[in-house]
Amino acid sequence: MNRKLRMGMVGGGKDAFIGAVHRIAANMDGLVELVCGAFSINPEIAQESGKALFIPENRIYLTYEEMMEKERLLPEDERMDFVTIVTPNFVHYAPAKLALESGFHVVIEKPMTFTLEEAKELKAIVERTGKLLCLTHTYSGYPMVKQAKAMIKDGVIGKVRKIVVEYPQGWLSRLSEREGNAQAAWRTDPKKSGKSGSMGDIGTHAAHLAEYVTGLQISELCADLSTLVEGRMLDDDGNVLLRFDNGARGVLIASQISAGEENALRIRVYGEKGGIDWAQEDPNNLILKLLDQPRQYIRTGNGYQAPYTLSSFATHNTRIPSGHPEGLLEAFGNIYRNFALTVSAKLNGETPTPEMLDFPQVDEGVRGMAFIDNVVASSEGAEKWTKFVV
Amino acid sequence: MNRKLRMGMVGGGKDAFIGAVHRIAANMDGLVELVCGAFSINPEIAQESGKALFIPENRIYLTYEEMMEKERLLPEDERMDFVTIVTPNFVHYAPAKLALESGFHVVIEKPMTFTLEEAKELKAIVERTGKLLCLTHTYSGYPMVKQAKAMIKDGVIGKVRKIVVEYPQGWLSRLSEREGNAQAAWRTDPKKSGKSGSMGDIGTHAAHLAEYVTGLQISELCADLSTLVEGRMLDDDGNVLLRFDNGARGVLIASQISAGEENALRIRVYGEKGGIDWAQEDPNNLILKLLDQPRQYIRTGNGYQAPYTLSSFATHNTRIPSGHPEGLLEAFGNIYRNFALTVSAKLNGETPTPEMLDFPQVDEGVRGMAFIDNVVASSEGAEKWTKFVV
Amino acid sequence: MNRKLRMGMVGGGKDAFIGAVHRIAANMDGLVELVCGAFSINPEIAQESGKALFIPENRIYLTYEEMMEKERLLPEDERMDFVTIVTPNFVHYAPAKLALESGFHVVIEKPMTFTLEEAKELKAIVERTGKLLCLTHTYSGYPMVKQAKAMIKDGVIGKVRKIVVEYPQGWLSRLSEREGNAQAAWRTDPKKSGKSGSMGDIGTHAAHLAEYVTGLQISELCADLSTLVEGRMLDDDGNVLLRFDNGARGVLIASQISAGEENALRIRVYGEKGGIDWAQEDPNNLILKLLDQPRQYIRTGNGYQAPYTLSSFATHNTRIPSGHPEGLLEAFGNIYRNFALTVSAKLNGETPTPEMLDFPQVDEGVRGMAFIDNVVASSEGAEKWTKFVV
Amino acid sequence: MNRKLRMGMVGGGKDAFIGAVHRIAANMDGLVELVCGAFSINPEIAQESGKALFIPENRIYLTYEEMMEKERLLPEDERMDFVTIVTPNFVHYAPAKLALESGFHVVIEKPMTFTLEEAKELKAIVERTGKLLCLTHTYSGYPMVKQAKAMIKDGVIGKVRKIVVEYPQGWLSRLSEREGNAQAAWRTDPKKSGKSGSMGDIGTHAAHLAEYVTGLQISELCADLSTLVEGRMLDDDGNVLLRFDNGARGVLIASQISAGEENALRIRVYGEKGGIDWAQEDPNNLILKLLDQPRQYIRTGNGYQAPYTLSSFATHNTRIPSGHPEGLLEAFGNIYRNFALTVSAKLNGETPTPEMLDFPQVDEGVRGMAFIDNVVASSEGAEKWTKFVV
């Protein structure tokens, strides 16, 4: 393609958080430009946000419906190519549906929808329209996560037996939703966030990471969701026993009241021949623990020689040489970059490479919503094991 | 006291592992001397072991019964003061019973007995004889574990909400019990080890650590025990959801097939105001994560000023200045030292200090055996929650 | 300002490395757009590079002289605002001089020039033209480096006594310049790189970091430069004893043959009351080691409460919440962002804040070149101490 | 041998620090028993110390001269085998000389003597008497240090090019010698400690470690010693450029005013093919950084398979399985153990193995004293390079 892709944004006004992260991720590689947006339901904030982002006035919209309608009518060489949706969970489905049906690809924050039902419908729409839906499970964008996935697929650690994935945070250790914290307010409100707090917000990331890295699927689970801060409307801590479709055992922990933790997502996978260990707060180290050998610290961006050569999926998602830390924004940028490369390839009539296609899509979004449903059902039930159904 | 305490040993011959560790721990501080032993049921090994340890021939015994009998008849200023029992689990109860009833204090490896029934009987014997029983839950001997306990007791992190305790090992990733590994052989044999492999060998350490550090007790649990190496006779992996008597939630992981892990016991406790984090493989760092403050790395042996002053329980169990790493043998030595100081104080008619008395005793042993029973019952049952009964 | 700044680029063709890094850094925050470039002295590469970057053909130039001339004549609302120079060291001065004298601000890679003489002349031109020169000493862009600087300025560790700054790399452990490594080739060629290899390429970063963080200046030094890979034309290892203008002592190590090291820049500063410790490969941790207190791990992006509140210089340069690692590209982006905010403020007739003005400028560039000269003079001399002269 | 070795002690009274460490190290393996001592020049302390150590009254001596004389006259099966000298530096030579000449082996703290002259004389006495002198350069007792030495000897990292050894401490950041700190008082007093503070106390450890691990010798140096705490009588900070006899370059840092550091001895050695990295505060990890491969973390006590098998020198000095941290006391114990095994072998007419003989002896002591002399001469001189002379 010989031009940047044009992005529109739903949500992400100047009072929001995640919208700014999406914009950095989209900007980074010079493949995407932000051309329009419906940044807020508050018209003043929408206007101010658009101006601060150098959007021409006529493309600062007050509703996403207006945006879809007007953009659809612009000439092809001007109108946006895709829409990024960064509103709270309960406003994911409607704009995504409208965007797809208006002919736009969609990038959407996780969890994909408010309910599993919506997720399944969205999947049907995606299939019907042939448009792409990209789900920003950010952590799968890290090069060392992709290296882990590649190594497990190649059998480096043998058949997987045990998975421990944990996502402790401490930011909801107080009842911040009553102290003017807007992020806390909507994320702990079942009308905006969904039926689980800890699982919707971060448990889905952990579950996705476990399935992405191992290529396995959760088949059964046993969950204990709790609300440990008095007065909160949703669970803020969850612990889940897992069983996977190959017989592997697992544990998933998602907590927002692990006081003092920041964003300590970590995954360990153990197989017959060794284990891997990756922690999001130290993302450029992938620890490989093989039986009978010293531990290996596999680090982003190295030109290791065979048999240690990094996977093409890792190197494709790395921008700078080893020893120059890449962080969350680059992982996020990888999702946008792969999505953009895929869209461009399609526009050019080319076939995207497997590396380009390696970003989370609608199927992962459906499984994420099913995960929430199954965990909540298990936690509320008296039976030990709940079959994972979609 | 103006003499060393005299120790006899049951088990710990030259072909064993843990006996040597006990001897180093006992030797370290010059408070104890090994004077006799029934080191093996194999007479040749018993003799050779005794000689290598410079034990006079007349005090190298061939059975523990002989040892108890003959030592009992020696003059008071010569006969042993206590017996250390380092045999496999199924040979704990009988020698402990005989030792106590013969007038000797006892040091014993965990798990305390083969069955919960034996544990309860041992408790009754301890109470009846007035002798001390010291259980070597080694990890509670680390100074930074004691510091964690002291800080939680002092309310530094507020009311405890969440506990994650994990003990992954990888040494049983292969069917080593069939490949001539004697340690693996008895530890995976239900006739010698008990009704659970992962829980008896290491899960009890994890459970003890959680209760020791927090001062709480497990009240309910939900367990998933698995045998992941084909052909093994006992479980080698276990994951347990926990509830504590103050309402706190928890997770306990004990695994012997986490390939590539060595001895990665770790505990994290989260309260209303912050969390603590301690890992056995890096034992001289206690990480304190308070809300709104930088993380603190509290390190063994420092002369911090108030309000950071280390607890007397930490300093009492530290031998060298900060920056000079203390390890497992010193933690083990602390248990022997406190036990020896307590015995000596009693011999001298003095009252042991709380710091001296801070070693695991028979009650902890009973809870450990109950933990195994409850976990096994839960794992075999279809109900989600099993009440922790003793 | 209500528009993005327009950037032109000298060098940075598709066969180069650092140009791409500059573009990501410039793109990231949506404040800058690349509008033109003279990307290579090879016309074909220049064209291909420009096209791949979506630059219109008429603004893909074949020489920097052509670029300056033609851009100067474009209408004000179209022509570039500043030039980024990412050529090898010996092609820094001429384009920078021409750009400044043509009315453009300049961003330039370090070391600023080929010789100290050129550096001094450039400084005179900057002063004469009133244009800004931004020097990309990337590592000073990290938030935790800025936090360290702020804390030292605030007296947190007391008067500085000792500085250890080290920059070990291993990428030149082989004679790669003879094996087709283009980066290695020019960087080890005294005609392109300058009079020192290790000091020009990385020693200047280390020296800048030491002076930036402490606010002190090197006053005397004693250097040992060596060429440890046979056949190399420039030194690849240097060790320097330092004395600072307040009497502090120091050591600076810059090495390209520390086999197995990636980019392990680290600085430790010790004062009367404590020390700070920061390592580039783990950039989101700033370790504060105060006397009599546990170590503090100060981490990027936290909302610590007083007295732990992060400096405005740290928070201004942070994009995402704690626990979401920021890396080198964000540090680099901070330099661009602050430069762009300063240029924009000036365009708008506003006064840039101290936080905006916090990027390396021409004076640092002159000191960097003087550092190289003084180190080389010391290394070649027989006297112990060489006064640092500019 | 069929008995423990009998140890006497000079110094190490209950008010001292290092004596207790020696006793733990000697006790640990059950190979040595303390039978007598001249623990203090203060008779009361001498008596109390001896009693607390359960020494019979007739073997608590008031002077070392008395001890040597009386022990010499005891029957062979009762008298001590060797003397441990743990007095301040200025009281090393005389008791060592007397002990050797009275027929006793000697264990002695570093630095070996007060002056280089004394060191050379002691060497002559050792040679003349045929007795062993063991110098407690503790850090060379760590298994992973021995592994590093073995790997370098085996050529794993190729020819050594660069050595960085550093030993920062912060405990003398204040003028503690004037505040009643007895350790600080004698160690900063040139009449008791010797002609350098930082180099005598810790620089000698660093220099020994560099030479021990690499098998190279320092051939030239350039030193900058400073007294950074006002009012102190000896230097408290030293930085040294090194050249080794094979042409390798190096840096040695020894500092007692690196505020907030505990005992952060670390050595990095870089060769043509890779580097090794070992830090005393994390002693069970040896990091191997080979070109073109992931980093390896080689950990104490593992049964790695070929080609990763640990050196016999590492395994001989390891007591417990991997994952069970060994610390400084075990490293110290290794020196005693090897010394004791060597003495026992000689008593038994056997040839000690190379592993047994692997403890620092009188030659290392002489080099240590020469190191101090050469560093002080360099620091006081105006010339850049000082040849290392013994």
PDB file of C-alpha atoms in Angstrom, chain A residues 1-4 17 21 24 27-30 54 139 142 262-263 280-281 283 299 302 319-325 327-330, chain C residues 1-4 17 21 24 27-30 54 139 142 262-263 280-281 283 299 302 319-325 327-330:
ATOM      1  CA  MET A   1       0.000   0.000   0.000  1.00  0.00           C
ATOM      2  CA  ASN A   2       1.239   3.481  -0.605  1.00  0.00           C
ATOM      3  CA  ARG A   3      -0.566   5.364   2.055  1.00  0.00           C
ATOM      4  CA  LYS A   4      -1.254   5.295   5.778  1.00  0.00           C
ATOM      5  CA  PHE A  17      -7.190   6.737  29.719  1.00  0.00           C
ATOM      6  CA  VAL A  21      -2.705   4.418  24.696  1.00  0.00           C
ATOM      7  CA  ILE A  24       0.288   6.009  20.699  1.00  0.00           C
ATOM      8  CA  ASN A  27       0.961   6.274  15.657  1.00  0.00           C
ATOM      9  CA  MET A  28       4.156   4.519  16.470  1.00  0.00           C
ATOM     10  CA  ASP A  29       5.037   2.910  13.185  1.00  0.00           C
ATOM     11  CA  GLY A  30       3.760   5.574  10.832  1.00  0.00           C
ATOM     12  CA  PHE A  54      -5.377  18.221  15.336  1.00  0.00           C
ATOM     13  CA  TYR A 139      -0.050  -8.803  26.275  1.00  0.00           C
ATOM     14  CA  TYR A 142       5.018  -8.875  23.365  1.00  0.00           C
ATOM     15  CA  GLU A 262       0.941  -2.923  39.915  1.00  0.00           C
ATOM     16  CA  ASN A 263       0.221  -4.994  36.835  1.00  0.00           C
ATOM     17  CA  GLN A 280       4.780  -8.685  32.016  1.00  0.00           C
ATOM     18  CA  GLU A 281       6.614  -6.250  34.268  1.00  0.00           C
ATOM     19  CA  PRO A 283       8.795  -8.371  29.442  1.00  0.00           C
ATOM     20  CA  ARG A 299      15.977 -11.790  25.596  1.00  0.00           C
ATOM     21  CA  ASN A 302      19.036 -10.901  20.005  1.00  0.00           C
ATOM     22  CA  ARG A 319      11.792  -2.818  16.672  1.00  0.00           C
ATOM     23  CA  ILE A 320      15.182  -2.263  18.287  1.00  0.00           C
ATOM     24  CA  PRO A 321      18.279  -4.274  19.159  1.00  0.00           C
ATOM     25  CA  SER A 322      18.700  -6.303  22.313  1.00  0.00           C
ATOM     26  CA  GLY A 323      19.377  -4.391  25.488  1.00  0.00           C
ATOM     27  CA  HIS A 324      17.087  -1.552  24.457  1.00  0.00           C
ATOM     28  CA  PRO A 325      13.940  -2.345  26.438  1.00  0.00           C
ATOM     29  CA  GLY A 327       7.557  -2.060  26.699  1.00  0.00           C
ATOM     30  CA  LEU A 328       3.809  -2.195  26.747  1.00  0.00           C
ATOM     31  CA  LEU A 329       3.324   0.481  24.132  1.00  0.00           C
ATOM     32  CA  GLU A 330       5.379  -1.493  21.661  1.00  0.00           C
TER      33      GLU A 330
ATOM     34  CA  MET C   1      -0.259  25.168  18.567  1.00  0.00           C
ATOM     35  CA  ASN C   2      -2.956  23.771  16.403  1.00  0.00           C
ATOM     36  CA  ARG C   3      -0.923  21.622  14.094  1.00  0.00           C
ATOM     37  CA  LYS C   4       1.753  18.953  14.113  1.00  0.00           C
ATOM     38  CA  PHE C  17      19.293   1.628  11.940  1.00  0.00           C
ATOM     39  CA  VAL C  21      14.239   4.735  15.909  1.00  0.00           C
ATOM     40  CA  ILE C  24       9.145   6.003  15.975  1.00  0.00           C
ATOM     41  CA  ASN C  27       5.626   9.641  15.643  1.00  0.00           C
ATOM     42  CA  MET C  28       4.645   8.350  19.008  1.00  0.00           C
ATOM     43  CA  ASP C  29       2.801  11.284  20.497  1.00  0.00           C
ATOM     44  CA  GLY C  30       1.165  12.606  17.355  1.00  0.00           C
ATOM     45  CA  PHE C  54       4.682   7.671   2.300  1.00  0.00           C
ATOM     46  CA  TYR C 139      18.976   7.762  28.259  1.00  0.00           C
ATOM     47  CA  TYR C 142      13.817   7.960  30.989  1.00  0.00           C
ATOM     48  CA  GLU C 262      23.761  -6.045  25.472  1.00  0.00           C
ATOM     49  CA  ASN C 263      23.361  -2.412  26.414  1.00  0.00           C
ATOM     50  CA  GLN C 280      18.978   1.020  31.547  1.00  0.00           C
ATOM     51  CA  GLU C 281      17.981  -2.569  30.901  1.00  0.00           C
ATOM     52  CA  PRO C 283      14.569   1.235  33.401  1.00  0.00           C
ATOM     53  CA  ARG C 299       8.825   2.682  39.955  1.00  0.00           C
ATOM     54  CA  ASN C 302       3.073   5.493  40.491  1.00  0.00           C
ATOM     55  CA  ARG C 319       2.645   7.947  29.407  1.00  0.00           C
ATOM     56  CA  ILE C 320       1.011   4.982  31.099  1.00  0.00           C
ATOM     57  CA  PRO C 321       0.254   3.779  34.629  1.00  0.00           C
ATOM     58  CA  SER C 322       2.684   1.890  36.837  1.00  0.00           C
ATOM     59  CA  GLY C 323       3.273  -1.722  36.010  1.00  0.00           C
ATOM     60  CA  HIS C 324       3.024  -1.090  32.277  1.00  0.00           C
ATOM     61  CA  PRO C 325       6.686  -1.022  31.282  1.00  0.00           C
ATOM     62  CA  GLY C 327      11.115   1.391  27.331  1.00  0.00           C
ATOM     63  CA  LEU C 328      13.783   3.015  25.257  1.00  0.00           C
ATOM     64  CA  LEU C 329      11.437   4.207  22.550  1.00  0.00           C
ATOM     65  CA  GLU C 330       9.412   6.138  25.079  1.00  0.00           C
TER      66      GLU C 330
END
